[in-house]
XYZ file of C-alpha atoms in Angstrom:
625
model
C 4.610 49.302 -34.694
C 8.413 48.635 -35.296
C 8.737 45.952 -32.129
C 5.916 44.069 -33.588
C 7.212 44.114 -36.725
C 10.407 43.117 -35.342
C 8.608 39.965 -33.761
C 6.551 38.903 -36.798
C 10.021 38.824 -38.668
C 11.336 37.095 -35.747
C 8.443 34.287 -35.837
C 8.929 34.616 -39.607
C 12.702 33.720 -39.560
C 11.937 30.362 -37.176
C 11.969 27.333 -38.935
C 13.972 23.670 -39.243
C 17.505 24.594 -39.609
C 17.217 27.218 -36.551
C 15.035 25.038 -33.717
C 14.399 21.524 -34.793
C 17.454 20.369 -36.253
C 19.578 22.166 -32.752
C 16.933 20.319 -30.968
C 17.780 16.647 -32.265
C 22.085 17.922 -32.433
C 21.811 18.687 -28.437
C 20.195 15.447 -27.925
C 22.358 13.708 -29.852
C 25.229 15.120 -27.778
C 23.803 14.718 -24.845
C 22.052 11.422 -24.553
C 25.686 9.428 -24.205
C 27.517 12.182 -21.611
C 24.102 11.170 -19.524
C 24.634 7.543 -20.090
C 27.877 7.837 -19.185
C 27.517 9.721 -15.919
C 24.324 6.712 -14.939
C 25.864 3.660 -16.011
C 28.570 3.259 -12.975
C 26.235 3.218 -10.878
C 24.819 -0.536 -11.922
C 28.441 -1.766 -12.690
C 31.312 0.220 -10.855
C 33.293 -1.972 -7.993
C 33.472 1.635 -5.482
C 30.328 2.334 -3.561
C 30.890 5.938 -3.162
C 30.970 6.003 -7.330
C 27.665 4.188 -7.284
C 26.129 6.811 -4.751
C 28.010 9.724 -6.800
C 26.658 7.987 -10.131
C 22.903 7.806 -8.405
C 22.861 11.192 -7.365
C 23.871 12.253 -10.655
C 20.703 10.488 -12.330
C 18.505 12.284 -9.780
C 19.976 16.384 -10.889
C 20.228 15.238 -14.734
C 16.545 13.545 -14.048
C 15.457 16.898 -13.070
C 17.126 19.152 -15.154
C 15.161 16.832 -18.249
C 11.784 17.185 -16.479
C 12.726 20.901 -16.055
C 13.708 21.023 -20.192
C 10.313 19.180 -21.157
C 8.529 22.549 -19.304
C 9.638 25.415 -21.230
C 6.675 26.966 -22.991
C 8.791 29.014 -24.993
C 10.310 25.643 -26.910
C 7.205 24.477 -26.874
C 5.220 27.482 -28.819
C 7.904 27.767 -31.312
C 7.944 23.765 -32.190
C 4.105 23.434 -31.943
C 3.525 26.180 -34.420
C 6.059 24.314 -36.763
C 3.535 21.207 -37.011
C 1.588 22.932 -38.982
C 4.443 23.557 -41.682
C 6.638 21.056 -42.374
C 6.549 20.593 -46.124
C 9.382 19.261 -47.480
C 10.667 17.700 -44.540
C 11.086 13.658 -43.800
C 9.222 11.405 -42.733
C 11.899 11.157 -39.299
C 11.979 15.035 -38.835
C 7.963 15.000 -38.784
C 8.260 12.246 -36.540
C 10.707 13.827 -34.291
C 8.971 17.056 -34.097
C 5.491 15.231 -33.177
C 7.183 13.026 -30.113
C 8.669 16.760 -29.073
C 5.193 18.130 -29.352
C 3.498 14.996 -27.347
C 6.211 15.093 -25.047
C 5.526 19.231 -23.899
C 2.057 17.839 -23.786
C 2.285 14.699 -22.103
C 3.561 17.444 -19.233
C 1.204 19.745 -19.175
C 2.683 22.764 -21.092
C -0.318 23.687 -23.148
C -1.998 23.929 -19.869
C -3.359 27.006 -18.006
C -1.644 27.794 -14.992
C -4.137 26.487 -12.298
C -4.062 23.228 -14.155
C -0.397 23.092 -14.550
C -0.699 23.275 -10.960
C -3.115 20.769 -10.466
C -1.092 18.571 -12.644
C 2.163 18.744 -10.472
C 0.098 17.948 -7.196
C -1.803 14.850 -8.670
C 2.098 13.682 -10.052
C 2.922 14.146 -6.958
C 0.233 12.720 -4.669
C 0.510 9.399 -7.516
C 4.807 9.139 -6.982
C 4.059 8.920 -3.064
C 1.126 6.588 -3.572
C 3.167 4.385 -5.758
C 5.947 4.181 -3.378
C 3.732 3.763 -0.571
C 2.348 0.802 -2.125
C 6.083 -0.968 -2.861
C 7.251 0.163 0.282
C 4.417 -1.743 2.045
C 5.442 -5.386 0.192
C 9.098 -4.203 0.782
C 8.133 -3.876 4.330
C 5.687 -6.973 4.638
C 7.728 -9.554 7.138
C 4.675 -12.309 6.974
C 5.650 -15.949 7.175
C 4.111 -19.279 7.710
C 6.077 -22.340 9.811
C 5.819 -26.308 8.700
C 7.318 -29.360 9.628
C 9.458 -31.106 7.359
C 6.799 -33.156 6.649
C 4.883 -30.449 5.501
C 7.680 -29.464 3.237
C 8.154 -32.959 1.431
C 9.493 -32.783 -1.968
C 11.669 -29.562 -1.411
C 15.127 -30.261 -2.062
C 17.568 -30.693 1.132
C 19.627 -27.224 0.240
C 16.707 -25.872 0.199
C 14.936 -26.472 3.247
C 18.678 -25.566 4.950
C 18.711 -22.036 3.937
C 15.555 -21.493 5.482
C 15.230 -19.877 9.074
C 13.798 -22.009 12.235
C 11.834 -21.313 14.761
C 11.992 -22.304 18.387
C 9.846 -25.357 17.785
C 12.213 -26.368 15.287
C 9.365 -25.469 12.659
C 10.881 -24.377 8.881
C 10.054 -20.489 8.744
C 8.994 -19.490 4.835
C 8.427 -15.868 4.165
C 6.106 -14.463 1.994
C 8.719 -13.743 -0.949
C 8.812 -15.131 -4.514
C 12.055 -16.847 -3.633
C 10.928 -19.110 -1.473
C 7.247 -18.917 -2.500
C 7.878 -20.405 -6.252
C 9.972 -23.544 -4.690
C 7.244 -24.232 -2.458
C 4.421 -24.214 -5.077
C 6.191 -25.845 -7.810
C 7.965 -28.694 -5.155
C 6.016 -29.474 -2.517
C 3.943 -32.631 -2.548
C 1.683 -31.548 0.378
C -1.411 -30.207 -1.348
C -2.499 -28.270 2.127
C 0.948 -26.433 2.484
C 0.307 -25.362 -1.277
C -2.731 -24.204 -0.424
C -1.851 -22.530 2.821
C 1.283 -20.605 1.255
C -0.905 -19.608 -2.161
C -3.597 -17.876 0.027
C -0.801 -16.187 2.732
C 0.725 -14.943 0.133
C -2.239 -14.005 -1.712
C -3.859 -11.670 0.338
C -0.569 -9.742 2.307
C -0.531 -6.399 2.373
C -4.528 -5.512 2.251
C -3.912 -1.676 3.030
C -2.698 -1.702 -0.548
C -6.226 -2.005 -1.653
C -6.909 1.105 -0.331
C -4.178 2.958 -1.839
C -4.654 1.027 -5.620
C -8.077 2.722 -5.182
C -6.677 6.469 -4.784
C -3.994 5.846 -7.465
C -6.454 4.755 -9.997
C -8.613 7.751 -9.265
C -6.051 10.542 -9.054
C -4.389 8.215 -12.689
C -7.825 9.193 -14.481
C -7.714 12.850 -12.869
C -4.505 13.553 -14.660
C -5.696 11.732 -18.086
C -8.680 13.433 -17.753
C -6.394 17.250 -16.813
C -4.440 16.225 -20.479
C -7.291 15.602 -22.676
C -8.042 11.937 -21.783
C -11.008 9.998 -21.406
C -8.933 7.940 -18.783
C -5.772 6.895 -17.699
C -5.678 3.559 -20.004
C -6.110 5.611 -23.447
C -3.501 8.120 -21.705
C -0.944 5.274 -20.866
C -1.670 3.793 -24.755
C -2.214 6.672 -26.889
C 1.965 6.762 -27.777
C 2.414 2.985 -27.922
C 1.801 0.157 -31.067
C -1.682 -0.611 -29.597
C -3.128 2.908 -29.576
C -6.043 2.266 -27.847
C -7.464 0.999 -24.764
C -10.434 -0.697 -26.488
C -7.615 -2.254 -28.422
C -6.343 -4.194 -26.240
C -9.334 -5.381 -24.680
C -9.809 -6.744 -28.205
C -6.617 -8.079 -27.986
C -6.429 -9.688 -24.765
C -10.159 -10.535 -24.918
C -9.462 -12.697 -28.299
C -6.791 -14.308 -27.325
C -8.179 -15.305 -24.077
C -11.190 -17.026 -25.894
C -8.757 -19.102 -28.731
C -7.109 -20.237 -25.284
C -10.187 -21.882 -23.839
C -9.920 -24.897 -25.218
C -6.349 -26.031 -24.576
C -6.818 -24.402 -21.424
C -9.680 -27.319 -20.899
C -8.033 -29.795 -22.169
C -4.803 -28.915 -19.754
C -7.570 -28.833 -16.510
C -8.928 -31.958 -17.518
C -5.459 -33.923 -17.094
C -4.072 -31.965 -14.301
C -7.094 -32.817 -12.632
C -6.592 -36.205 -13.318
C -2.862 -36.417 -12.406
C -3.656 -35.074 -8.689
C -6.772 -37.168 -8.269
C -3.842 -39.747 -9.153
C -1.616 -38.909 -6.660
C -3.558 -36.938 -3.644
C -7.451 -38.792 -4.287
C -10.434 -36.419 -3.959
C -8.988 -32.925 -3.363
C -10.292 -30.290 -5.720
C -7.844 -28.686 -8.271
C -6.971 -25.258 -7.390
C -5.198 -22.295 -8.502
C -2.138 -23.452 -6.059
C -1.932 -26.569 -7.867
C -1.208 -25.576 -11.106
C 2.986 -24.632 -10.853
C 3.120 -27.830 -9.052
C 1.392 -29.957 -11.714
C 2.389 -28.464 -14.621
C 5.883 -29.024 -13.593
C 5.045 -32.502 -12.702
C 3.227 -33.649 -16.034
C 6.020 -32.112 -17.994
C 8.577 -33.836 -15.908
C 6.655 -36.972 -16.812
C 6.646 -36.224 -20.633
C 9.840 -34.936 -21.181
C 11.949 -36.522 -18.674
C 14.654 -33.157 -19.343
C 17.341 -32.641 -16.825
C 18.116 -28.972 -17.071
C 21.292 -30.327 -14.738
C 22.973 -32.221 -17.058
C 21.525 -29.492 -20.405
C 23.707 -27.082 -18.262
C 27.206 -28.957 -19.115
C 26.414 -28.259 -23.030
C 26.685 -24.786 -22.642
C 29.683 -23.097 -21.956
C 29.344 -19.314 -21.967
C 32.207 -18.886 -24.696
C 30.661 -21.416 -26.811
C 27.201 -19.640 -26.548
C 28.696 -16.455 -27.484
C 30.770 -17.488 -30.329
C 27.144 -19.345 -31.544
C 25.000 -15.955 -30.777
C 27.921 -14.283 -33.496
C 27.765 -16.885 -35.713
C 23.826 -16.709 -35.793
C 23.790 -13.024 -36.391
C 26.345 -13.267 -39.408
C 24.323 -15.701 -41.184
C 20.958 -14.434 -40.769
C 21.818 -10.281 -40.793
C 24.888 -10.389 -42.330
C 27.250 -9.018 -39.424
C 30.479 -9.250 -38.826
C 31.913 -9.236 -35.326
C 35.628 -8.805 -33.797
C 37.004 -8.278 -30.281
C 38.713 -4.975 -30.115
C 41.912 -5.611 -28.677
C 43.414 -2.806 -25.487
C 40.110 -1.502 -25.263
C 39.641 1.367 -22.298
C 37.339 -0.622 -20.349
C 36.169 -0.128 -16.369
C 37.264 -3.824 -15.368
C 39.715 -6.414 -16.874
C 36.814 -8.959 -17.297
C 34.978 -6.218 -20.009
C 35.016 -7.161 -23.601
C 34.259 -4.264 -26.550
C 33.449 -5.706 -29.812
C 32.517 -3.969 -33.234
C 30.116 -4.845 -35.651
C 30.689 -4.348 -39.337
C 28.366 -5.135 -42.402
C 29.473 -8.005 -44.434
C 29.162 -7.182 -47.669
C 30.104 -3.171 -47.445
C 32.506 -3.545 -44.433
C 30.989 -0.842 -42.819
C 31.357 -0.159 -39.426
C 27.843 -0.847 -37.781
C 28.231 0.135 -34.270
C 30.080 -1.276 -30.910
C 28.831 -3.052 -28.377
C 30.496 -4.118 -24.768
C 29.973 -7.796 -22.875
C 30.182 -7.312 -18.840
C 28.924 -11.051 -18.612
C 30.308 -11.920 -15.093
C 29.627 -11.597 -11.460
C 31.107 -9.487 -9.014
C 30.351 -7.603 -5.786
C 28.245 -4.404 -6.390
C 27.188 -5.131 -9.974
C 23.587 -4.905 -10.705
C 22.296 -8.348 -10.611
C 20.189 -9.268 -13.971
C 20.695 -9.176 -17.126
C 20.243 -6.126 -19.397
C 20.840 -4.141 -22.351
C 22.162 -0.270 -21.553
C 21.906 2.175 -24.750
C 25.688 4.093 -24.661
C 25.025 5.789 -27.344
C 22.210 6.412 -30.709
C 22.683 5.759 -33.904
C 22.068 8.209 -36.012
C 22.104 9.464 -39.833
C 22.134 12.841 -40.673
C 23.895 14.873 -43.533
C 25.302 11.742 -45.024
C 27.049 10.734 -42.163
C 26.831 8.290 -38.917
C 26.838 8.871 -35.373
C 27.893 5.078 -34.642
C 25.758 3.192 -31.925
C 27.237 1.567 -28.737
C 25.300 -1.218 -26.733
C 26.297 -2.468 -23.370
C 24.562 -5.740 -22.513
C 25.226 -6.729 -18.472
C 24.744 -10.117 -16.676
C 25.636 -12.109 -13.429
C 27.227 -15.642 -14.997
C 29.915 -17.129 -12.843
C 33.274 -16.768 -14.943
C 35.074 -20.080 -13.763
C 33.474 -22.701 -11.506
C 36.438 -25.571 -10.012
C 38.746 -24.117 -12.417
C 36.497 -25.132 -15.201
C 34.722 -22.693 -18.044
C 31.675 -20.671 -16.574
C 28.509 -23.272 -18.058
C 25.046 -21.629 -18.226
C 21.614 -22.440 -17.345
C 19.195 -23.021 -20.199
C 17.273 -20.521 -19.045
C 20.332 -18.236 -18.906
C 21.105 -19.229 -22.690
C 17.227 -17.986 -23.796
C 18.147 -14.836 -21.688
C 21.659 -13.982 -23.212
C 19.854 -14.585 -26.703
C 16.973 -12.517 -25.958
C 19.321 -9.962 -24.931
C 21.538 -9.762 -27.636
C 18.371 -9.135 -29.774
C 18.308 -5.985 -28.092
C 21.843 -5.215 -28.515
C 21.619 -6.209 -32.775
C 18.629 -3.571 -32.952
C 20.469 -1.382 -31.230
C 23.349 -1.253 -32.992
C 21.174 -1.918 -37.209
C 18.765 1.053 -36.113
C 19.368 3.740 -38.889
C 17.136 6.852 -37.770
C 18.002 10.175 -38.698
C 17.538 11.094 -35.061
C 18.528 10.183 -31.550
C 15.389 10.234 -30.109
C 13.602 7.746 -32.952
C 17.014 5.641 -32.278
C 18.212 2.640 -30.507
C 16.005 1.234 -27.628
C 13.938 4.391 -27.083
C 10.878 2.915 -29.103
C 7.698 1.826 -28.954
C 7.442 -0.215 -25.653
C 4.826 -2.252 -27.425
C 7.318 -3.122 -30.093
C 10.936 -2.615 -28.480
C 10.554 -6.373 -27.215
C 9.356 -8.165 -30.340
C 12.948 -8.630 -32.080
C 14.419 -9.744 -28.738
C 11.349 -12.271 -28.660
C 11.827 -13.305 -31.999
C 15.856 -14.031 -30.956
C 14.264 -16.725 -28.132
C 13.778 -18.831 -30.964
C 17.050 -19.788 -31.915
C 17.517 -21.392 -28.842
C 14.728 -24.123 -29.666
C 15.841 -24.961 -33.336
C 17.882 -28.221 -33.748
C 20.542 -26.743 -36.225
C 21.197 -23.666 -34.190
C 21.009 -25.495 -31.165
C 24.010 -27.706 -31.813
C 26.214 -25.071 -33.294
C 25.435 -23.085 -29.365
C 26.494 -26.426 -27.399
C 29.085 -28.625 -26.795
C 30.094 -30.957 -24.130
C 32.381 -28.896 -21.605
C 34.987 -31.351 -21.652
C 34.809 -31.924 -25.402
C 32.670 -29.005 -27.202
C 32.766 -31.353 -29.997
C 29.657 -32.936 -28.754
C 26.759 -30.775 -29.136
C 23.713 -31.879 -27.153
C 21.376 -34.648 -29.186
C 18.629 -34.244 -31.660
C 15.883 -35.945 -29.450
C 16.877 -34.049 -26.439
C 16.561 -30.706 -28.953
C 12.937 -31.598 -30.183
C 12.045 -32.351 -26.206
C 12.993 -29.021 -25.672
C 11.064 -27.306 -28.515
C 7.985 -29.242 -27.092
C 8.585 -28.376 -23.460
C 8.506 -24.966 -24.150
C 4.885 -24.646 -25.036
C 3.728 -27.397 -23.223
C 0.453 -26.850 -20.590
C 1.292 -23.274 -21.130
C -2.733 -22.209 -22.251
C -3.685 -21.963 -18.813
C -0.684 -20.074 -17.216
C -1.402 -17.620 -20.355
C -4.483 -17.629 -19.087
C -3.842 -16.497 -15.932
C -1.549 -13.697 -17.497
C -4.706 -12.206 -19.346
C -6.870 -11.991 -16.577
C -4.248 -9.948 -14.270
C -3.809 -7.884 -17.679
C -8.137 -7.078 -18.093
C -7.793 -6.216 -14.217
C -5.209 -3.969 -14.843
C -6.610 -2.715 -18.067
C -10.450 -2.233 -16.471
C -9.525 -0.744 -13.428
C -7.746 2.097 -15.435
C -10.549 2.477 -17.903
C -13.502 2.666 -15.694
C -14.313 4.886 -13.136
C -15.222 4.002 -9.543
C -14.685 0.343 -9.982
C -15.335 -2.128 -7.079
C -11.805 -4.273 -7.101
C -13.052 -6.929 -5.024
C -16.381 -7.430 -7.074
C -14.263 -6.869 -10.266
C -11.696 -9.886 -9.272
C -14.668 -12.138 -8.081
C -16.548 -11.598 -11.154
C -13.313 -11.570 -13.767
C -11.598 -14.660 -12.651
C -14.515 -17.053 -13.774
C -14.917 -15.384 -17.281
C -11.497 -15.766 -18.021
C -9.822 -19.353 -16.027
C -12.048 -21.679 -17.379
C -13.156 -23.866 -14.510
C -9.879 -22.970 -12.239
C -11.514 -22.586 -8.588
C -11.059 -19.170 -7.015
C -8.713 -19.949 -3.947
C -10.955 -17.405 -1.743
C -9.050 -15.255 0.721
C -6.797 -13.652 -1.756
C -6.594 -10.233 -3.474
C -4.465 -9.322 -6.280
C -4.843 -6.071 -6.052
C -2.712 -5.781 -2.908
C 0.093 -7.403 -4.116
C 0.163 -6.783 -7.745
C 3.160 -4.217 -8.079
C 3.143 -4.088 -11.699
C -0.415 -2.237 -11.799
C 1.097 -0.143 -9.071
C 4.378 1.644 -10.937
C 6.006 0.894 -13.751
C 2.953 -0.862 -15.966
C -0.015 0.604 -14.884
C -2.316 -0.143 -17.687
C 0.396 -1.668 -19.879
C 0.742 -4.837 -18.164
C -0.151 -6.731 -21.525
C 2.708 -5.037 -23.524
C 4.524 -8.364 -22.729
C 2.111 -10.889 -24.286
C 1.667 -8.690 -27.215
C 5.043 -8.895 -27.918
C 5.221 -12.516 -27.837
C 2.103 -13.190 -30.506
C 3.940 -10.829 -32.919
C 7.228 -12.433 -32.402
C 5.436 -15.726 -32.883
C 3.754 -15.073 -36.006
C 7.074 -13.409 -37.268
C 9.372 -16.625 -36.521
C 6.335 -18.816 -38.188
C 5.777 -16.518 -41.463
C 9.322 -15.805 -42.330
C 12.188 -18.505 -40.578
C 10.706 -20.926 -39.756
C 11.240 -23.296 -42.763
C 14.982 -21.879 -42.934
C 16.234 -20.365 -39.980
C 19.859 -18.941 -41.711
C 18.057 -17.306 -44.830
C 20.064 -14.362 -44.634
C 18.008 -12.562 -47.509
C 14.564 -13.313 -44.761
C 17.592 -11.412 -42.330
C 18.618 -8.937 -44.193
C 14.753 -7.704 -45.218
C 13.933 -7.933 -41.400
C 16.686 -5.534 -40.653
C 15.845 -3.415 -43.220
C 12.502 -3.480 -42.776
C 12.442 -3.695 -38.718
C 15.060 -3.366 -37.084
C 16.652 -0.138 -39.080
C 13.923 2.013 -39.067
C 13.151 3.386 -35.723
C 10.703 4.938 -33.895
C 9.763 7.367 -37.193
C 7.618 4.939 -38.861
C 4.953 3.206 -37.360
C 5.397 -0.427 -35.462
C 2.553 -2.176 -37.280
C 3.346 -0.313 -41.062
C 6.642 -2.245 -40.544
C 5.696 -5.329 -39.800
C 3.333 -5.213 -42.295
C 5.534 -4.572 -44.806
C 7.401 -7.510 -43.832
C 5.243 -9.692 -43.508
C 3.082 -8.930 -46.679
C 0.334 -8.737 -44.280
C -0.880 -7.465 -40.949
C 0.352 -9.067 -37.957
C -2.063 -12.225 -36.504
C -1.632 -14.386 -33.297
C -2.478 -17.563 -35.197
C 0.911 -18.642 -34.967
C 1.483 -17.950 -31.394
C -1.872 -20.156 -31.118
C -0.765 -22.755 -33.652
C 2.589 -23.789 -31.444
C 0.799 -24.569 -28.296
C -1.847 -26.490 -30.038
C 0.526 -28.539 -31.652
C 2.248 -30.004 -28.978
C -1.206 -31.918 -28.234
């Protein structure tokens, strides 16, 4: 009678101050020793600390998954849900993602099923690979003539390989894929290379089939209906059935546009080739070439307006206005290579330190190759005090070309923008915990203020303070060129949007339905939703559709959600004054400070004065016809 007393005391005793709040210190503590044991490997010059770094990941990787298994934690914090007064609205939050988290790995599970759980993990990680490795692997190519090849630039057709007939070899990879649908004039090479590539790989078929079925086994093992509620029950959408409603709305607002752009790219290549039907592998080319026609833009001669310093010191000068930040270089920094910058951020009117951030903008050998933002370290508040945040945002831009300033693409320029709106809510997020901090949010919403940054780059006024002739920065680029650019961007976009839906219901259906036919599924999808677009037979997404495979299985329309909500946030709020700071400062309060422990769509919401609609991301292709 004494022990149990003992342990009912014990379980008495447990509460906040003894296993929560250690809980969200040890992850504070922890989360940037870990970052700074992964990082080198994406960014230090010395293989062997790469490898080291890699390694590394892989112990700490299973240490975590180790951590997120102890049923001990896990009793103690579950039986705390059900207490909780008098706590915040963050520590309630914190405590539920610890909960889900046990869950989401089985925990509460018996121990047959535990077992069951680790073998279907298991058999799915192989499977996935399996399916990568086989594209990876995949050494398919087609051979033309030059003739066949007309329209693809000279350097181009150089770096390709030959074969003994002196035939151009082009392998079935998106590098040399892309140029040859967007370039080529020869309708039948178009054609030819669209349904190669199409249909490579068909084993993968087989193996999309047994992932989706052992997916819905292990939504099923945690409580699941299937593997699509499972993969949305902890993101901004919630549901499943929500994003069908999603996707399926927007897809029917697109029709008509999408008609409209059909009708005169049909037109255009009955122009140019006579009779031949319009196809699926017609539309990069196409669109490219009636926008060429309207716009007449040379991204060429755009590129000598934007010198990387001058579209950094515009990025700053953005952010001050519009969030009121204030940002300095600090000098002697301890930094892993001479060409690293550290800067911090400070709030205008309180001159409080906001966080840090570092640039490592330029190439060099062993450096990971795109551009990216790296957490370093969460904000955090707790007690009255700040854990300060620290952002690392990596690219590949060449530093000096012929002795002159590094100039960027336009492309690059949306990139770097979108970018640093990752780095801004990294560094304004004000979350009492690590874990509801920084970038670790919402994967439905983590994207929308870096979306919402894109638009700066399309604005006249903001546009010429970002540019400047590279001999003479005085000389931003020109209004007209500026409103061509706005209008390109949305131009004959409905039916590549289009096309992004119905890849998104695939991936969505086949992960909400059991024992679904993929082949019938894409032959009876692709009509609904590409309005009049032929089928180019032969081909099979589903063998060569990596996204569905690892990494976004039934999430693949995270990305176009983003995008409406950015839209409609740009539209509602700065459009009509793109510099209010007081519009700024409210979205940073509002949005970008509060984390992870209040819910995506409450915040926007409350910024907006409304919910969130995709009439504005509607309303800005429409009006560019």
């Amino acid at each position: 009678m004494r022990r149990r007393n003992t342990q009912i005391n014990t379980i008495w005793q447990v509460g906040y101050v003894n296993v929560i709040l250690p809980l969200a210190e040890l992850e504070a503590q922890q989360f940037p020793l870990i970052q700074s044991c992964v990082f080198p490997k994406w960014l230090s010059a010395s293989e062997d600390v790469r490898k080291a770094s890699a390694e590394t990941e892989r112990k700490i990787d299973a240490h975590i998954t180790m951590c997120r298994k102890r049923e001990d934690v896990y009793r103690v914090v579950k039986a705390l849900t059900v207490t909780g007064d008098g706590w915040t609205t963050d520590a309630k939050s914190f405590t539920r993602f610890l909960v889900r988290e046990f869950e989401r790995n089985g925990v509460n599970l018996t121990l047959s099923k535990k077992e069951e759980l680790q073998r279907l993990t298991a058999n799915i990680d192989e499977l996935s690979m399996q399916y990568i490795r086989n594209l990876d692997d995949d050494c398919s190519f087609l051979l033309f003539t030059d003739m066949e090849l007309e329209g693809l630039p000279q350097e181009f057709l150089k770096s390709l390989e030959r074969s003994e007939d002196g035939k151009r070899k082009i392998i079935m990879r998106s590098h040399q894929i892309s140029p040859v649908l967007e370039l080529c004039k020869v309708g039948s090479t178009r054609r030819a290379v669209a349904i190669s590539y199409g249909h490579r790989c068909e084993a993968n078929v087989t193996i999309l089939e047994q992932l989706i079925q052992l997916r819905h086994k292990l939504a099923r093992l945690l409580g699941f209906a299937n593997y699509a509620d499972y993969a949305t029950d902890d993101r901004m959408a919630k549901s499943s059935s929500k994003v069908f409603e999603f996707l399926e709305n927007l897809s029917a607002s697109l029709n008509d546009l999408a008609y409209r752009e059909l009708s005169m790219l049909k037109a255009l290549k009955k122009k140019e080739e006579g009779e031949s039907p319009f196809g699926m592998e017609d539309l990069s080319y196409y669109v490219k070439r009636i926008k060429d026609q309207q716009f007449h833009i040379n991204f060429g001669v755009i590129r000598q307006y934007f010198p990387i310093n001058l579209v950094l010191s515009g990025i700053f000068k953005i952010c001050q206005d519009l969030f009121g930040l204030g940002f300095k270089e600090v000098e002697g920094a301890a930094v892993w290579h001479p060409d690293v910058q550290l800067f911090s951020v400070s709030d205008l009117s309180s001159k409080e330190l906001v966080g840090y951030f570092y640039l490592d903008l330029y190439s060099r050998v062993g450096k990971y190759a795109h551009t990216c933002v790296v957490a370093l370290q969460n904000g955090l508040l707790s007690n009255g005090s700040r854990q300060i945040p620290v952002a690392l945002l990596v690219s590949q831009f060449e530093k000096e070309v012929d002795g002159h300033p590094g100039l960027l693409q336009f492309s690059e320029v949306v990139n770097l923008f979108h970018e640093f709106g990752h780095v801004v809510h990294h560094i304004c997020n004000c979350a009492s915990f690590s874990k509801l901090s920084g970038l670790r949010l919402d994967p439905d919403f983590v994207e929308i203020p870096a979306l919402l940054m894109e638009n700066w780059c399309y604005e006249n006024l903001s546009l010429r303070l970002i540019s400047g002739f590279h001999q003479d920065i005085t000389k931003p680029i020109k209004d007209d060129l500026c409103k061509s650019l706005k209008r390109w961007r949305c131009s004959f976009s409905a039916l590549k949007l289009k096309q992004e839906i119905f890849y998104c219901l695939f991936d969505q259906i086949i992960h909400s339905t059991e024992n679904v036919d993929i082949n019938g599924l894409f032959k009876h999808l692709y009509p609904k939703v590409m309005v009049g677009l032929p089928l180019l037979r032969g081909i099979n997404p589903a063998s060569c559709f990596p996204r569905t495979a690892i990494g976004y299985e039934a999430t693949c329309y995270s990305h176009i959600w983003s995008e409406v909500f950015a839209a409609d946030i740009f539209a509602s709020k700065f459009h009509d004054d793109i510099f209010n700071l007081q519009t700024g400062l409210q979205f940073r309060n509002k949005v970008l400070a509060p984390g992870r422990g209040k819910d995506p769509l409450e915040m926007l919401s409350d910024f907006l004065g409304r919910e969130p609609s995709m009439q504005a991301f509607l309303d800005k292709r429409a009006d560019i016809y």
